[in-house]
Structure formats: structure tokens, C-alpha cells
CSV table of C-alpha atoms and ligand atoms in Angstrom, one decimal:
chain,number,residue,atom,x,y,z
A,1,MET,CA,-35.3,23.6,87.7
A,2,GLU,CA,-32.1,22.9,86.7
A,3,VAL,CA,-29.8,20.6,88.4
A,4,GLY,CA,-25.9,20.4,87.7
A,5,GLY,CA,-22.2,20.4,88.8
A,6,ILE,CA,-19.7,23.4,88.1
A,7,GLN,CA,-19.9,23.8,84.5
A,8,ALA,CA,-23.9,23.7,84.6
A,9,LEU,CA,-24.0,26.3,87.3
A,10,ARG,CA,-21.6,28.4,85.1
A,11,ARG,CA,-23.8,28.1,82.2
A,12,TRP,CA,-27.0,28.7,84.1
A,13,SER,CA,-25.3,32.0,85.9
A,14,ALA,CA,-24.4,33.5,82.8
A,15,GLU,CA,-28.0,33.2,81.6
A,16,GLN,CA,-29.7,34.8,84.6
A,17,SER,CA,-30.2,38.0,86.1
A,18,GLY,CA,-31.7,39.3,89.5
A,19,ARG,CA,-30.9,38.6,93.0
A,20,ILE,CA,-29.6,35.1,93.8
A,21,GLY,CA,-30.5,33.7,97.0
A,22,LEU,CA,-28.4,30.4,98.3
A,23,VAL,CA,-29.8,27.6,100.5
A,24,PRO,CA,-26.2,25.2,101.3
A,25,THR,CA,-27.3,22.1,102.2
A,26,MET,CA,-25.8,18.3,102.5
A,27,GLY,CA,-29.0,17.0,101.4
A,28,ALA,CA,-31.1,14.5,103.0
A,29,LEU,CA,-33.7,17.3,103.3
A,30,HIS,CA,-36.7,17.9,105.5
A,31,SER,CA,-39.4,20.3,105.7
A,32,GLY,CA,-36.8,22.5,108.0
A,33,HIS,CA,-34.3,23.0,104.6
A,34,GLN,CA,-37.7,23.5,102.8
A,35,ALA,CA,-38.6,26.5,105.1
A,36,LEU,CA,-34.9,27.8,104.4
A,37,MET,CA,-35.7,27.7,100.4
A,38,THR,CA,-39.1,29.1,100.8
A,39,ARG,CA,-37.8,32.0,102.6
A,40,ALA,CA,-35.0,32.3,100.0
A,41,ARG,CA,-37.7,32.5,97.6
A,42,ALA,CA,-39.2,35.3,99.2
A,43,GLU,CA,-35.7,37.3,99.3
A,44,ALA,CA,-34.6,36.8,95.8
A,45,ASP,CA,-35.6,36.7,92.5
A,46,LEU,CA,-33.7,33.1,91.9
A,47,VAL,CA,-33.1,30.4,94.5
A,48,VAL,CA,-30.0,28.0,94.5
A,49,THR,CA,-29.8,25.1,96.8
A,50,SER,CA,-26.6,23.1,96.8
A,51,ILE,CA,-26.5,19.4,97.7
A,52,PHE,CA,-22.9,18.0,98.7
A,53,VAL,CA,-21.8,16.0,101.5
A,54,ASN,CA,-18.3,18.0,102.4
A,55,PRO,CA,-15.9,15.5,103.6
A,56,LEU,CA,-13.8,18.2,104.8
A,57,GLN,CA,-16.1,18.6,107.7
A,58,PHE,CA,-16.5,15.0,109.0
A,59,GLY,CA,-14.0,13.7,111.4
A,60,ARG,CA,-12.4,10.2,111.0
A,61,ASP,CA,-14.7,8.4,113.0
A,62,GLU,CA,-17.7,10.4,111.6
A,63,ASP,CA,-20.4,9.0,109.4
A,64,PHE,CA,-19.4,10.7,105.8
A,65,VAL,CA,-19.8,7.2,104.2
A,66,GLN,CA,-23.1,6.6,106.0
A,67,TYR,CA,-24.2,10.0,105.6
A,68,PRO,CA,-28.0,9.4,103.8
A,69,ARG,CA,-27.9,10.7,100.1
A,70,PRO,CA,-31.4,10.2,98.8
A,71,ILE,CA,-30.9,12.4,96.1
A,72,GLU,CA,-34.1,11.5,94.1
A,73,GLU,CA,-36.3,12.4,97.0
A,74,ASP,CA,-34.3,15.6,97.7
A,75,LEU,CA,-34.7,16.9,94.0
A,76,LYS,CA,-38.5,16.7,94.5
A,77,LYS,CA,-38.5,18.8,97.7
A,78,CYS,CA,-36.4,21.2,95.8
A,79,GLU,CA,-38.9,21.5,93.0
A,80,GLU,CA,-41.7,21.5,95.6
A,81,ALA,CA,-40.0,24.6,97.4
A,82,GLY,CA,-39.6,26.7,93.9
A,83,VAL,CA,-35.9,26.2,93.5
A,84,ASP,CA,-34.7,27.4,90.1
A,85,PHE,CA,-30.9,25.7,90.2
A,86,VAL,CA,-29.9,22.3,92.5
A,87,PHE,CA,-26.0,22.8,92.6
A,88,ALA,CA,-24.9,19.0,92.9
A,89,PRO,CA,-21.4,18.7,92.5
A,90,ALA,CA,-19.3,15.4,92.2
A,91,LEU,CA,-16.6,15.2,95.3
A,92,GLY,CA,-13.9,15.3,92.6
A,93,GLU,CA,-15.3,18.7,91.0
A,94,MET,CA,-15.3,20.4,94.4
A,95,TYR,CA,-12.0,18.7,96.0
A,96,PRO,CA,-10.0,17.8,92.9
A,97,SER,CA,-7.3,17.0,95.4
A,98,ALA,CA,-7.3,17.6,99.2
A,99,PRO,CA,-7.3,21.0,99.4
A,100,GLU,CA,-3.8,22.9,101.1
A,101,VAL,CA,-5.3,26.4,101.8
A,102,ARG,CA,-8.4,26.2,103.8
A,103,VAL,CA,-10.5,28.8,106.2
A,104,VAL,CA,-9.5,28.4,110.0
A,105,ALA,CA,-12.6,29.0,112.2
A,106,GLY,CA,-10.5,30.3,114.9
A,107,ARG,CA,-11.5,30.7,119.0
A,108,MET,CA,-15.3,30.7,117.9
A,109,GLY,CA,-14.8,27.4,116.1
A,110,ALA,CA,-12.6,25.6,118.9
A,111,VAL,CA,-15.6,25.3,121.6
A,112,PHE,CA,-18.9,23.3,122.1
A,113,GLU,CA,-19.2,21.3,118.4
A,114,GLY,CA,-15.7,22.7,117.7
A,115,GLU,CA,-14.1,21.1,120.8
A,116,ALA,CA,-15.5,17.5,120.2
A,117,ARG,CA,-15.0,17.7,116.4
A,118,PRO,CA,-11.6,19.3,115.9
A,119,GLY,CA,-11.6,20.9,112.4
A,120,HIS,CA,-15.3,20.6,111.8
A,121,PHE,CA,-15.8,24.2,111.4
A,122,ASP,CA,-12.5,25.0,109.2
A,123,GLY,CA,-14.4,22.3,106.9
A,124,VAL,CA,-17.7,23.8,107.2
A,125,LEU,CA,-16.5,27.7,106.6
A,126,THR,CA,-14.0,26.3,103.5
A,127,VAL,CA,-16.8,24.8,101.6
A,128,VAL,CA,-19.7,27.6,102.4
A,129,ALA,CA,-16.8,30.2,101.2
A,130,LYS,CA,-16.1,28.0,98.0
A,131,LEU,CA,-20.1,27.8,97.5
A,132,PHE,CA,-20.1,31.6,98.0
A,133,THR,CA,-17.3,32.1,95.3
A,134,LEU,CA,-19.2,29.7,92.8
A,135,ILE,CA,-22.7,30.7,93.2
A,136,ALA,CA,-22.4,34.5,94.1
A,137,PRO,CA,-25.5,34.8,95.9
A,138,ASP,CA,-26.9,38.2,97.4
A,139,VAL,CA,-28.1,36.6,100.1
A,140,THR,CA,-28.1,33.2,101.9
A,141,VAL,CA,-30.4,31.5,104.5
A,142,PHE,CA,-29.1,29.2,107.2
A,143,GLY,CA,-30.9,27.4,109.9
A,144,LEU,CA,-30.4,28.6,113.4
A,145,LYS,CA,-30.5,25.1,114.8
A,146,ASP,CA,-26.9,24.8,113.8
A,147,ILE,CA,-26.1,28.1,115.6
A,148,GLN,CA,-22.6,27.7,116.4
A,149,GLN,CA,-22.1,27.5,112.5
A,150,PHE,CA,-24.7,30.6,111.8
A,151,CYS,CA,-22.3,32.5,114.2
A,152,LEU,CA,-19.1,31.5,112.3
A,153,VAL,CA,-20.7,32.3,108.9
A,154,ARG,CA,-21.7,35.6,109.8
A,155,ARG,CA,-18.5,35.9,111.5
A,156,MET,CA,-16.6,34.8,108.1
A,157,ILE,CA,-18.8,37.1,106.1
A,158,ALA,CA,-17.6,40.1,108.1
A,159,ASP,CA,-14.1,38.9,108.2
A,160,LEU,CA,-13.5,38.1,104.8
A,161,ASN,CA,-15.9,41.1,103.4
A,162,PHE,CA,-18.1,38.7,101.5
A,163,ASP,CA,-20.8,40.9,100.2
A,164,ILE,CA,-23.5,39.0,101.3
A,165,GLU,CA,-26.8,39.2,103.3
A,166,LEU,CA,-27.1,36.4,105.8
A,167,ILE,CA,-30.3,35.7,106.9
A,168,GLY,CA,-31.0,32.9,109.8
A,169,LEU,CA,-34.3,31.1,110.3
A,170,PRO,CA,-35.6,30.0,113.7
A,171,VAL,CA,-35.5,26.3,114.6
A,172,VAL,CA,-38.2,24.3,112.9
A,173,ARG,CA,-39.4,21.5,115.5
A,174,ASP,CA,-41.7,18.5,114.8
A,175,ALA,CA,-44.9,18.5,117.0
A,176,ASP,CA,-43.5,17.0,119.8
A,177,GLY,CA,-41.1,19.7,120.1
A,178,LEU,CA,-37.8,18.0,118.7
A,179,ALA,CA,-35.7,20.4,116.4
A,180,MET,CA,-35.7,18.7,112.9
A,181,SER,CA,-32.6,17.1,111.7
A,182,SER,CA,-31.5,14.6,109.3
A,183,ARG,CA,-29.7,13.1,112.0
A,184,ASN,CA,-33.4,12.2,113.9
A,185,SER,CA,-33.7,9.7,111.3
A,186,TYR,CA,-31.1,7.4,113.2
A,187,LEU,CA,-33.2,7.7,116.3
A,188,ALA,CA,-35.1,4.4,117.4
A,189,PRO,CA,-39.0,5.3,118.5
A,190,ALA,CA,-37.7,4.7,122.5
A,191,ASP,CA,-34.8,7.2,121.9
A,192,ARG,CA,-36.8,9.6,120.3
A,193,ALA,CA,-39.4,10.0,123.3
A,194,ARG,CA,-35.9,10.3,125.4
A,195,ALA,CA,-34.3,13.0,123.5
A,196,LEU,CA,-37.4,15.1,124.1
A,197,ALA,CA,-35.9,16.0,127.6
A,198,ILE,CA,-33.8,18.5,125.3
A,199,PRO,CA,-36.7,20.9,124.0
A,200,ARG,CA,-38.2,20.4,127.9
A,201,ALA,CA,-34.9,21.9,129.1
A,202,LEU,CA,-35.2,24.8,126.8
A,203,ASP,CA,-38.6,25.2,127.6
A,204,ALA,CA,-38.1,25.4,131.5
A,205,ALA,CA,-35.4,27.8,130.7
A,206,ALA,CA,-37.5,30.4,128.8
A,207,GLU,CA,-40.0,30.1,131.7
A,208,VAL,CA,-37.4,31.2,134.2
A,209,ALA,CA,-36.2,34.0,131.5
A,210,LEU,CA,-40.1,35.2,131.3
A,211,GLU,CA,-40.9,34.8,135.0
A,212,SER,CA,-38.0,35.9,136.9
A,213,GLY,CA,-37.6,39.7,135.5
A,214,ALA,CA,-34.7,41.5,135.7
A,215,GLY,CA,-32.4,41.6,138.3
A,216,GLY,CA,-30.2,39.1,140.3
A,217,ASN,CA,-28.1,36.5,138.6
A,218,LEU,CA,-30.9,36.0,135.9
A,219,PRO,CA,-28.3,34.1,133.1
A,220,GLY,CA,-27.6,31.7,135.9
A,221,ALA,CA,-31.1,30.7,136.9
A,222,VAL,CA,-31.8,30.4,133.5
A,223,GLU,CA,-29.0,27.7,132.9
A,224,ASP,CA,-29.9,26.0,136.1
A,225,ALA,CA,-33.6,25.5,135.1
A,226,ALA,CA,-32.2,23.8,131.8
A,227,ARG,CA,-29.8,21.9,133.8
A,228,SER,CA,-31.9,20.3,136.1
A,229,VAL,CA,-34.2,18.9,133.6
A,230,ILE,CA,-31.1,17.4,131.7
A,231,ASP,CA,-29.7,15.9,134.9
A,232,ASP,CA,-32.6,14.3,135.8
A,233,ALA,CA,-32.5,12.7,132.4
A,234,VAL,CA,-28.9,11.7,132.6
A,235,GLU,CA,-30.0,10.2,135.9
A,236,ARG,CA,-32.4,7.8,134.4
A,237,GLY,CA,-29.9,7.0,131.6
A,238,GLU,CA,-32.0,8.3,129.1
A,239,LEU,CA,-29.2,10.5,127.6
A,240,GLU,CA,-25.5,11.7,127.9
A,241,LEU,CA,-24.8,15.4,128.0
A,242,ILE,CA,-22.2,16.9,126.3
A,243,TYR,CA,-22.4,20.5,126.7
A,244,LEU,CA,-25.1,23.0,128.3
A,245,SER,CA,-24.1,26.5,128.5
A,246,LEU,CA,-25.4,29.9,128.2
A,247,VAL,CA,-23.1,32.2,126.1
A,248,ASP,CA,-23.0,35.7,124.7
A,249,GLU,CA,-24.3,35.4,121.2
A,250,ALA,CA,-21.2,37.7,119.9
A,251,THR,CA,-18.5,35.3,121.2
A,252,LEU,CA,-20.0,32.2,122.2
A,253,GLN,CA,-18.3,32.8,125.7
A,254,PRO,CA,-20.3,32.1,128.9
A,255,CYS,CA,-22.6,34.8,130.2
A,256,SER,CA,-21.7,36.5,133.3
A,257,PRO,CA,-24.4,36.9,136.3
A,258,ASP,CA,-24.9,40.6,135.1
A,259,PHE,CA,-24.9,39.9,131.7
A,260,ARG,CA,-27.2,42.2,129.2
A,261,GLY,CA,-27.5,41.7,125.7
A,262,SER,CA,-28.2,38.5,123.2
A,263,ALA,CA,-27.3,35.2,124.7
A,264,LEU,CA,-28.0,31.8,123.3
A,265,LEU,CA,-28.6,28.5,125.7
A,266,LEU,CA,-26.7,25.7,123.6
A,267,VAL,CA,-27.3,22.1,124.3
A,268,SER,CA,-25.9,18.8,123.0
A,269,ALA,CA,-26.5,15.0,123.9
A,270,THR,CA,-26.0,12.0,122.4
A,271,VAL,CA,-29.3,9.7,122.7
A,272,GLY,CA,-28.7,6.1,121.7
A,273,GLY,CA,-25.7,7.2,120.4
A,274,THR,CA,-26.8,9.8,118.2
A,275,HIS,CA,-25.4,13.3,118.8
A,276,LEU,CA,-28.4,16.3,119.0
A,277,ILE,CA,-28.1,19.7,119.3
A,278,ASP,CA,-30.4,22.5,120.2
A,279,ASN,CA,-30.6,25.9,121.2
A,280,LEU,CA,-32.8,28.7,122.8
A,281,PRO,CA,-31.8,32.6,122.0
A,282,LEU,CA,-32.9,34.9,124.7
A,283,GLU,CA,-32.5,38.5,125.6
A,284,PHE,CA,-31.3,39.9,129.2
B,301,PAF,O1,-25.5,22.7,107.6
B,301,PAF,C1,-25.2,22.3,106.7
B,301,PAF,O2,-25.8,21.4,106.1
B,301,PAF,C2,-23.3,22.3,106.5
B,301,PAF,O3,-22.9,22.2,107.4
B,301,PAF,C3,-23.3,23.3,105.3
B,301,PAF,C4,-23.8,24.6,105.6
B,301,PAF,C5,-24.3,23.0,104.2
B,301,PAF,C6,-21.8,22.8,104.8
B,301,PAF,O4,-21.6,21.7,104.1
């Protein structure tokens, strides 16, 4: 496995042939990331993982400086997952100066996570576009936990004509049901237990979706089932809800009562000051 910045990547790329799979990350890798790498391994001849904490996607009050950067452990995890090249550029290499020209995420980037974090998805798409240009992957694998990010990357690939196959890997959960996230390391044990209201809410929604059959306001019933679990947790003071919404997967607009097609139940909450997100894909 090789590790390096832009020059090393260019030298390495020039010597390779075969299909390249890219897994973009900001490091602090866990087994969820390793699952993305394993999938990339299955889809491509060569796997590149990028590790870069992208300042453009952090707001002024966010945790850019504190964001964990355990590079030695991360490299071990990449090695274990069979990565061929770890692209770990320095900040000044990626942004020699503040970029004037950026990708704009548009309306789908202004709702949900984008509403609370203005400019976040512009920053994500800008760095992902740079990674696509530098690494020129044939296929890229993203986790579906950051579902809004996935929907926006899919839209950017279409709108900007990147010739890249996008694969989404379902949310990887710990044994207790909590979606894996680098931010889970911020949760105190008691907060972690409180956070389980989120997967419980998604389970309640999935149950209603399975049991109710077609007809009536099924989208409304599904959303209500999740909301009642979250409302109870809010009443007990266990978490603060940021949003809970059942949306059309293609537009991220709320589902109408007669909606038919692919939907996403999106949930975001803070638990003990830690911002958590989760989602459930549903077919109506
Ligand atoms: O999901 C992430 O870790 C980041 O948003 C990404 C895609 C690596 C861009 O910095």
C-alpha cells in the first residue's frame, strides 16, 4: 500500500492500469468505512481511499480543529481492507488559497443538514469534485448513512457529467442498532443509550410500513410511528430533535399522502451535544 499527496498520486496513477475504485473519507476510520473499501475492492482492480479533513464543509462553530485525525490507526485499517493507495494530501496542497470557484449544491443542499449548516454541501461537493478530478476513479463507493450527501453526489455526477459509477452501501450498525459514525466517539455511555431512540424510531416506522399494506395515508402513518418514539425521548429529555421527515428520494421533498415510489425517512437529533443522523429507505 502506498500513501501520499498529489505528486505521489500522479506518479502512482501513471504506473497503473485497471479499474480504479475510490472511497473518499475524512479519516477516523471505523468498520463502516472498511465495508466501503471492501466493496470498492470487489468492484475495481485498484482501490484508492482518500483521507482529508475538508475545511470547506465545516461551519465557523464546527469541529474542524477537534475532528479526530488518528492517521497511524487509519493507515492500518486501510491496509487491512486491501487499499492500494491512500491519498492523504496536506491542506495547502488541496487548497493553496481559499477557492473562489466552488460547486453549488442548490436546493437539495439547502434543506435538512444543509439548513442547519449553510455552505456545508457546497464544501462537500467541491472537495468530492476535486477528488474525482485528481483520482479519476471508474467507481466510487459512499455510505448511505449520509444519505443527503449521497443524493447530492449522485446529482453532481449527473449534472457535471462525471463518468463515474456511484455505489451506495447500506448503513452499518453496531450491535445495539446505532448507525456507525466517527462522531459516536463523542458520546458518553449514558448518551449512547439515549441515542438508541433514533434506531428504535426507524424500526417503528419500518414495522408500520410492512404491516399496513397499500392504501390510506401510509406515508403519514409511517412518519407518525417514528415521530411518536422520538417525541417520547424528547419528553424524557434524552435528545433534541432537529428534523424528522419522510421525503421523496429523488427530490428530498416531503412525501404526499398518496406518494408512490422510493422514499427516505430522515432523522437528525442531538444527544448530549453530539449531532447524529440516520435514515431508512422505504418503498411505497
Ligand atoms: O463523508 C465524508 O466523510 C465527507 O463528507 C467526504 C465525502 C469525504 C468529503 O469530505
